[in-house]
Every structure is written in C-alpha cells, then in structure tokens.
mmCIF file of C-alpha atoms and ligand atoms in Angstrom:
data_model
loop_
_atom_site.group_PDB
_atom_site.id
_atom_site.type_symbol
_atom_site.label_atom_id
_atom_site.label_comp_id
_atom_site.label_asym_id
_atom_site.label_seq_id
_atom_site.Cartn_x
_atom_site.Cartn_y
_atom_site.Cartn_z
ATOM 1 C CA MET A 230 0.000 0.000 0.000
ATOM 2 C CA ARG A 231 1.393 3.384 -1.012
ATOM 3 C CA ARG A 232 0.934 6.127 1.574
ATOM 4 C CA LYS A 233 -0.707 9.183 0.081
ATOM 5 C CA LEU A 234 1.344 12.379 0.073
ATOM 6 C CA ALA A 235 0.136 15.979 -0.017
ATOM 7 C CA ALA A 236 3.215 18.095 -0.714
ATOM 8 C CA GLY A 237 3.373 21.890 -0.764
ATOM 9 C CA ASN A 238 6.062 23.807 -2.633
ATOM 10 C CA TRP A 239 6.208 27.348 -1.315
ATOM 11 C CA LYS A 240 8.874 28.416 -3.841
ATOM 12 C CA MET A 241 10.280 31.891 -3.048
ATOM 13 C CA ASN A 242 7.260 32.826 -0.934
ATOM 14 C CA GLY A 243 6.820 33.231 2.807
ATOM 15 C CA LEU A 244 8.241 35.456 5.536
ATOM 16 C CA ALA A 245 8.226 34.647 9.249
ATOM 17 C CA ALA A 246 4.536 35.622 9.468
ATOM 18 C CA ALA A 247 3.722 32.664 7.194
ATOM 19 C CA MET A 248 4.557 30.301 10.066
ATOM 20 C CA THR A 249 0.957 30.715 11.245
ATOM 21 C CA GLN A 250 -0.208 29.109 7.990
ATOM 22 C CA ALA A 251 2.285 26.259 8.367
ATOM 23 C CA ALA A 252 1.200 25.738 11.971
ATOM 24 C CA ALA A 253 -2.454 25.565 10.933
ATOM 25 C CA ILE A 254 -1.646 23.036 8.193
ATOM 26 C CA ALA A 255 0.371 20.914 10.646
ATOM 27 C CA ALA A 256 -2.362 21.076 13.299
ATOM 28 C CA HIS A 257 -4.963 19.670 10.912
ATOM 29 C CA ASP A 258 -5.721 15.953 11.346
ATOM 30 C CA ALA A 259 -4.520 14.616 7.998
ATOM 31 C CA ASN A 260 -6.327 11.318 8.450
ATOM 32 C CA GLY A 261 -3.407 9.091 7.471
ATOM 33 C CA VAL A 262 -2.150 11.255 4.603
ATOM 34 C CA ASP A 263 1.539 12.287 4.728
ATOM 35 C CA VAL A 264 1.869 16.082 4.637
ATOM 36 C CA LEU A 265 5.053 17.768 3.430
ATOM 37 C CA ILE A 266 5.836 21.463 3.062
ATOM 38 C CA CYS A 267 8.939 22.643 1.196
ATOM 39 C CA PRO A 268 9.260 26.243 2.423
ATOM 40 C CA PRO A 269 12.004 28.717 1.623
ATOM 41 C CA THR A 270 15.209 27.703 3.421
ATOM 42 C CA THR A 271 14.824 30.616 5.841
ATOM 43 C CA LEU A 272 11.798 28.922 7.430
ATOM 44 C CA LEU A 273 12.990 25.310 7.439
ATOM 45 C CA THR A 274 14.437 25.130 10.944
ATOM 46 C CA GLN A 275 11.343 26.668 12.520
ATOM 47 C CA MET A 276 8.959 24.611 10.452
ATOM 48 C CA ALA A 277 10.773 21.363 11.237
ATOM 49 C CA ASN A 278 9.429 21.649 14.790
ATOM 50 C CA LEU A 279 5.860 21.242 13.571
ATOM 51 C CA PRO A 280 4.195 17.801 13.394
ATOM 52 C CA MET A 281 4.539 17.345 9.621
ATOM 53 C CA SER A 282 7.363 16.665 7.192
ATOM 54 C CA VAL A 283 9.412 19.510 5.773
ATOM 55 C CA GLY A 284 11.810 19.566 2.860
ATOM 56 C CA GLY A 285 14.140 21.698 0.807
ATOM 57 C CA GLN A 286 13.343 22.864 -2.715
ATOM 58 C CA ASP A 287 16.747 21.983 -4.163
ATOM 59 C CA CYS A 288 20.184 20.868 -2.956
ATOM 60 C CA HIS A 289 23.728 21.014 -4.258
ATOM 61 C CA ALA A 290 25.386 17.824 -5.458
ATOM 62 C CA ASN A 291 28.340 18.353 -3.089
ATOM 63 C CA THR A 292 28.254 18.044 0.688
ATOM 64 C CA SER A 293 30.119 21.318 1.341
ATOM 65 C CA GLY A 294 32.526 23.749 -0.266
ATOM 66 C CA ALA A 295 32.905 26.980 -2.186
ATOM 67 C CA HIS A 296 29.426 27.275 -3.717
ATOM 68 C CA THR A 297 28.110 30.701 -2.749
ATOM 69 C CA GLY A 298 24.356 30.809 -2.291
ATOM 70 C CA ASP A 299 23.845 27.059 -2.542
ATOM 71 C CA ILE A 300 22.695 24.632 0.123
ATOM 72 C CA SER A 301 23.799 21.035 0.614
ATOM 73 C CA ALA A 302 21.592 18.067 1.363
ATOM 74 C CA ASP A 303 23.430 17.661 4.687
ATOM 75 C CA GLN A 304 22.522 21.242 5.596
ATOM 76 C CA LEU A 305 18.888 20.580 4.744
ATOM 77 C CA ALA A 306 18.934 17.439 6.890
ATOM 78 C CA ASP A 307 20.577 19.457 9.674
ATOM 79 C CA THR A 308 17.475 21.681 9.885
ATOM 80 C CA GLY A 309 15.266 18.637 10.478
ATOM 81 C CA ALA A 310 14.162 18.325 6.844
ATOM 82 C CA THR A 311 13.527 14.776 5.649
ATOM 83 C CA TYR A 312 12.809 15.519 1.982
ATOM 84 C CA THR A 313 14.026 17.697 -0.840
ATOM 85 C CA LEU A 314 12.601 18.484 -4.238
ATOM 86 C CA THR A 315 14.991 17.944 -7.135
ATOM 87 C CA GLY A 316 14.566 18.863 -10.777
ATOM 88 C CA HIS A 317 11.648 21.239 -10.397
ATOM 89 C CA SER A 318 10.944 22.823 -13.788
ATOM 90 C CA GLU A 319 11.759 26.280 -12.378
ATOM 91 C CA ARG A 320 15.228 24.972 -11.450
ATOM 92 C CA ARG A 321 15.595 23.319 -14.844
ATOM 93 C CA THR A 322 14.662 26.630 -16.526
ATOM 94 C CA ASP A 323 16.011 29.362 -14.207
ATOM 95 C CA HIS A 324 19.254 27.530 -13.383
ATOM 96 C CA ALA A 325 19.731 25.453 -16.541
ATOM 97 C CA GLU A 326 19.713 22.214 -14.550
ATOM 98 C CA THR A 327 20.209 19.120 -16.673
ATOM 99 C CA ASP A 328 19.074 15.582 -15.951
ATOM 100 C CA THR A 329 22.681 14.688 -15.112
ATOM 101 C CA MET A 330 22.887 17.483 -12.539
ATOM 102 C CA ILE A 331 19.528 16.484 -11.081
ATOM 103 C CA ASN A 332 20.684 12.878 -10.824
ATOM 104 C CA ALA A 333 23.770 14.020 -8.861
ATOM 105 C CA LYS A 334 21.657 16.218 -6.564
ATOM 106 C CA THR A 335 19.243 13.356 -5.971
ATOM 107 C CA THR A 336 22.138 11.033 -5.125
ATOM 108 C CA ALA A 337 23.422 13.674 -2.677
ATOM 109 C CA ALA A 338 19.964 13.776 -1.085
ATOM 110 C CA TYR A 339 20.051 10.002 -0.507
ATOM 111 C CA ALA A 340 23.514 10.271 1.049
ATOM 112 C CA ALA A 341 22.092 12.772 3.553
ATOM 113 C CA ASN A 342 19.182 10.420 4.297
ATOM 114 C CA LEU A 343 16.687 12.703 2.586
ATOM 115 C CA SER A 344 13.933 11.405 0.363
ATOM 116 C CA ALA A 345 13.872 13.126 -3.018
ATOM 117 C CA VAL A 346 10.768 14.301 -4.834
ATOM 118 C CA VAL A 347 12.110 14.193 -8.388
ATOM 119 C CA CYS A 348 10.079 16.456 -10.687
ATOM 120 C CA ILE A 349 9.554 15.698 -14.361
ATOM 121 C CA GLY A 350 7.212 17.042 -17.031
ATOM 122 C CA GLU A 351 6.892 18.250 -20.575
ATOM 123 C CA THR A 352 6.594 21.794 -21.935
ATOM 124 C CA LEU A 353 3.605 22.888 -23.982
ATOM 125 C CA SER A 354 5.498 22.662 -27.259
ATOM 126 C CA GLU A 355 6.684 19.159 -26.366
ATOM 127 C CA ARG A 356 3.092 18.111 -25.694
ATOM 128 C CA GLU A 357 1.837 19.717 -28.878
ATOM 129 C CA THR A 358 4.431 17.849 -30.906
ATOM 130 C CA ASN A 359 3.602 14.500 -29.266
ATOM 131 C CA LYS A 360 6.893 14.269 -27.413
ATOM 132 C CA THR A 361 5.436 13.978 -23.908
ATOM 133 C CA LEU A 362 6.202 10.309 -23.290
ATOM 134 C CA THR A 363 9.676 10.568 -24.804
ATOM 135 C CA VAL A 364 10.473 13.539 -22.558
ATOM 136 C CA ILE A 365 9.154 11.640 -19.546
ATOM 137 C CA ASP A 366 11.236 8.585 -20.472
ATOM 138 C CA ASN A 367 14.418 10.620 -20.774
ATOM 139 C CA GLN A 368 13.854 12.577 -17.572
ATOM 140 C CA LEU A 369 13.082 9.372 -15.661
ATOM 141 C CA ALA A 370 16.047 7.536 -17.134
ATOM 142 C CA TYR A 371 18.608 10.261 -16.502
ATOM 143 C CA SER A 372 17.309 12.283 -13.507
ATOM 144 C CA VAL A 373 16.410 9.293 -11.329
ATOM 145 C CA PRO A 374 19.481 7.434 -9.998
ATOM 146 C CA ASP A 375 19.795 3.661 -10.206
ATOM 147 C CA THR A 376 19.912 3.683 -6.394
ATOM 148 C CA ALA A 377 16.362 5.045 -6.174
ATOM 149 C CA THR A 378 13.907 3.021 -4.111
ATOM 150 C CA ALA A 379 10.285 3.520 -3.199
ATOM 151 C CA ALA A 380 11.504 4.558 0.266
ATOM 152 C CA ASN A 381 13.880 7.309 -0.869
ATOM 153 C CA THR A 382 12.133 8.619 -3.991
ATOM 154 C CA VAL A 383 8.818 10.135 -4.984
ATOM 155 C CA ILE A 384 8.161 11.059 -8.611
ATOM 156 C CA ALA A 385 6.212 14.266 -9.299
ATOM 157 C CA TYR A 386 4.698 14.585 -12.765
ATOM 158 C CA GLU A 387 4.297 18.303 -13.408
ATOM 159 C CA PRO A 388 3.509 19.413 -16.962
ATOM 160 C CA VAL A 389 5.392 22.717 -17.238
ATOM 161 C CA TRP A 390 2.419 24.364 -18.963
ATOM 162 C CA ALA A 391 0.137 23.524 -16.019
ATOM 163 C CA ILE A 392 2.343 25.111 -13.344
ATOM 164 C CA GLY A 393 0.907 28.355 -12.022
ATOM 165 C CA THR A 394 -1.311 28.774 -15.077
ATOM 166 C CA GLY A 395 -4.666 27.441 -13.899
ATOM 167 C CA LYS A 396 -4.520 24.992 -16.828
ATOM 168 C CA VAL A 397 -4.801 21.318 -15.946
ATOM 169 C CA PRO A 398 -4.427 18.336 -18.299
ATOM 170 C CA THR A 399 -7.497 16.223 -18.903
ATOM 171 C CA ASN A 400 -7.985 13.244 -16.624
ATOM 172 C CA ASP A 401 -7.070 10.980 -19.529
ATOM 173 C CA GLN A 402 -3.813 12.850 -20.111
ATOM 174 C CA ILE A 403 -2.864 12.562 -16.434
ATOM 175 C CA ALA A 404 -3.864 8.879 -16.388
ATOM 176 C CA GLN A 405 -1.788 8.143 -19.484
ATOM 177 C CA VAL A 406 1.391 9.735 -18.131
ATOM 178 C CA HIS A 407 1.031 8.266 -14.635
ATOM 179 C CA ALA A 408 0.452 4.775 -16.065
ATOM 180 C CA HIS A 409 3.488 5.261 -18.276
ATOM 181 C CA ILE A 410 5.658 6.344 -15.336
ATOM 182 C CA ARG A 411 4.425 3.359 -13.310
ATOM 183 C CA ALA A 412 5.292 0.978 -16.137
ATOM 184 C CA ARG A 413 8.794 2.427 -16.463
ATOM 185 C CA LEU A 414 9.393 2.272 -12.691
ATOM 186 C CA THR A 415 8.151 -1.299 -12.495
ATOM 187 C CA LYS A 416 10.417 -2.351 -15.325
ATOM 188 C CA ARG A 417 13.491 -0.687 -13.847
ATOM 189 C CA PHE A 418 13.118 -1.160 -10.087
ATOM 190 C CA THR A 419 12.130 -4.281 -8.166
ATOM 191 C CA ASP A 420 9.924 -2.144 -5.915
ATOM 192 C CA GLY A 421 8.610 -0.004 -8.800
ATOM 193 C CA THR A 422 4.977 -0.588 -7.859
ATOM 194 C CA ASP A 423 5.627 0.998 -4.454
ATOM 195 C CA PHE A 424 6.968 4.377 -5.642
ATOM 196 C CA ARG A 425 4.580 7.230 -5.029
ATOM 197 C CA ILE A 426 3.727 9.303 -8.104
ATOM 198 C CA LEU A 427 2.353 12.802 -7.474
ATOM 199 C CA TYR A 428 0.564 15.023 -9.947
ATOM 200 C CA GLY A 429 1.450 18.732 -9.854
ATOM 201 C CA GLY A 430 0.313 21.818 -11.743
ATOM 202 C CA SER A 431 -2.598 24.062 -10.731
ATOM 203 C CA VAL A 432 -4.011 21.621 -8.159
ATOM 204 C CA LYS A 433 -6.728 23.342 -6.131
ATOM 205 C CA ALA A 434 -9.503 22.300 -3.762
ATOM 206 C CA SER A 435 -11.926 22.516 -6.708
ATOM 207 C CA ASN A 436 -10.121 19.954 -8.888
ATOM 208 C CA ALA A 437 -8.389 17.801 -6.240
ATOM 209 C CA THR A 438 -11.080 15.139 -5.821
ATOM 210 C CA GLU A 439 -11.231 14.523 -9.553
ATOM 211 C CA ILE A 440 -7.449 14.296 -9.895
ATOM 212 C CA PHE A 441 -7.041 11.989 -6.877
ATOM 213 C CA ALA A 442 -9.543 9.534 -8.406
ATOM 214 C CA ILE A 443 -7.158 8.877 -11.328
ATOM 215 C CA PRO A 444 -5.277 5.554 -11.055
ATOM 216 C CA ASP A 445 -1.620 5.845 -9.995
ATOM 217 C CA VAL A 446 -2.069 9.380 -8.639
ATOM 218 C CA ASP A 447 -0.758 8.983 -5.086
ATOM 219 C CA GLY A 448 -1.012 12.631 -4.117
ATOM 220 C CA ALA A 449 -0.121 16.097 -5.309
ATOM 221 C CA LEU A 450 2.693 18.606 -5.418
ATOM 222 C CA VAL A 451 0.972 21.931 -4.886
ATOM 223 C CA GLY A 452 2.424 25.399 -5.383
ATOM 224 C CA GLY A 453 0.112 28.401 -5.050
ATOM 225 C CA ALA A 454 -2.679 26.586 -3.208
ATOM 226 C CA SER A 455 -0.287 25.329 -0.504
ATOM 227 C CA LEU A 456 0.615 28.807 0.732
ATOM 228 C CA ASN A 457 -2.281 29.102 3.085
ATOM 229 C CA ALA A 458 -4.105 26.639 5.277
ATOM 230 C CA ALA A 459 -7.570 27.542 3.996
ATOM 231 C CA ASN A 460 -6.602 26.440 0.491
ATOM 232 C CA PHE A 461 -4.303 23.515 1.326
ATOM 233 C CA ILE A 462 -6.325 21.723 4.025
ATOM 234 C CA PRO A 463 -9.246 20.918 1.656
ATOM 235 C CA ILE A 464 -6.699 19.328 -0.733
ATOM 236 C CA ILE A 465 -5.368 17.146 2.124
ATOM 237 C CA THR A 466 -8.961 16.240 3.006
ATOM 238 C CA ALA A 467 -9.757 15.329 -0.604
ATOM 239 C CA LEU A 468 -6.676 13.105 -0.729
ATOM 240 C CA ALA A 469 -7.610 11.362 2.525
ATOM 241 C CA ALA A 470 -11.083 10.673 1.108
ATOM 242 C CA SER A 471 -9.787 9.307 -2.188
HETATM 243 P P1 PGA B 868 1.150 25.403 -8.854
HETATM 244 O O1 PGA B 868 2.677 24.929 -8.768
HETATM 245 O O2 PGA B 868 0.345 24.480 -7.958
HETATM 246 O O3 PGA B 868 1.159 26.828 -8.367
HETATM 247 O O4 PGA B 868 0.723 25.276 -10.280
HETATM 248 C C1 PGA B 868 3.013 23.560 -8.726
HETATM 249 C C2 PGA B 868 4.506 23.395 -8.631
HETATM 250 O O5 PGA B 868 5.262 24.140 -9.279
HETATM 251 O O6 PGA B 868 4.983 22.492 -7.918
#
C-alpha cells in the first residue's frame, strides 16, 4: 500500500509571518495522509518543529565547499528536513539544470538520508508535438538514480504548462502519463509498484477530488494553493477521502 502524500512547494514565498499558515496546516488531522511542506530555506528550521514533514526545494550535489548561495543536502537534513525536491521545472529553466545534474543532486539527497521528490514534465510545445512520453522517459532515465527506491524517492509529474497557469491536463492525459511512469518504474526497479507518483500543476480544492480519483495518482505537489491553510487543508482532506 502506497501512503498518500500531499506536498506543498512554497517556492520563493513566505516570511516569518507565514509560520501561522504552516502551523495551521500541521495542526490539521490529515487522516493518514503524509503532509510535506517545502518552504524557503529561511523557514525550514522553525517549520521542522511542527508535526509534519518539511523539505528543501533543491540541494547542491556536493556536501560542502565553495558554492556561494547554494545549500547542501546535509545542511537541509541538519534543519530537520527529511525531503528535498529535485529537478523542479523552475530549477531546470532558471538555473539550466540538466538531468545529469539532477541525478547528482538526488544522489546527494540520498547520502544525507533525505527522500527526493524528483520532478519531471513536458513543456507545452513538447506536448503539442507528441513528445510527452519521450520527454518523460528521458527525464526518468537520466534524472532518477539507479539507487532510487520507493523509500527514498517520490516522482512528481508536473507538466510545465500547467504550473501556475490554472490549466490542468485532462484526466485521460494525467492517467496516461502516470500509467506510463508506473510501467517504467516497475520495469526498472524491483519495488517499482511501491513508488509514489504525485501530480502537480494548478491543483486546487476545486479539482483535487477529480485528480485523486485517477489511477496511480498517489497525491499532489501543490504550489500556489499550498501557501495558506484555507486552500491547502481541503486538498489534504480530498486526498484522505480518495
Ligand atoms: P502550482 O505549482 O500548484 O502553483 O501550479 C506547482 C509546482 O510548481 O509544484
């Protein structure tokens, strides 16, 4: 049985005052659903004291050294974080991260005993030219290390064109990609059926129930709607009911 996961990605949002939202999310009875918030690094230490999981949004491939402005997986773990995102499309775009770099970061996360939420997904032009499954195959093959297991890795399918746009793929499109990811994981890893696969991209309370009913959707990676408790708690509730 795969445990359901409601993950929030706060991106570069949230000052100290946002701790009240995190506290309200953590105080909610999640009814067996795992809840994870990936806040800005400035809030990690504080947020790690709350009764929910917290994670970084990225980590460096090295454990320490002369890398101004970066953060290592060990430093994330030192705050109390137990997860980190890797390969988010904003990192791939803003910081030109390649699959090879993401693979190295994910390996560094494992070495620090963090679970990695490895993000993959196609752009709009890739979808429109029928390249979605090829892109997914390549990102899975090269971003996800051979040492991945269901215990240390979660896959997040996030179509780039659905992130922050209010546009969501059809249920059939989500089902097709999630089934494809599951098939690839099962072929490559002995515990491939146990990996959790999240959908991400404009998940809101109003579409959560529908999305969580799709086979092989084990939860969501939520950006905008995770920033406050009033929007995120109904998504957790919908996941628990699914
Ligand atoms: P969104 O972001 O929910 O605001 O679309 C999702 C993400 O980037 O993880």
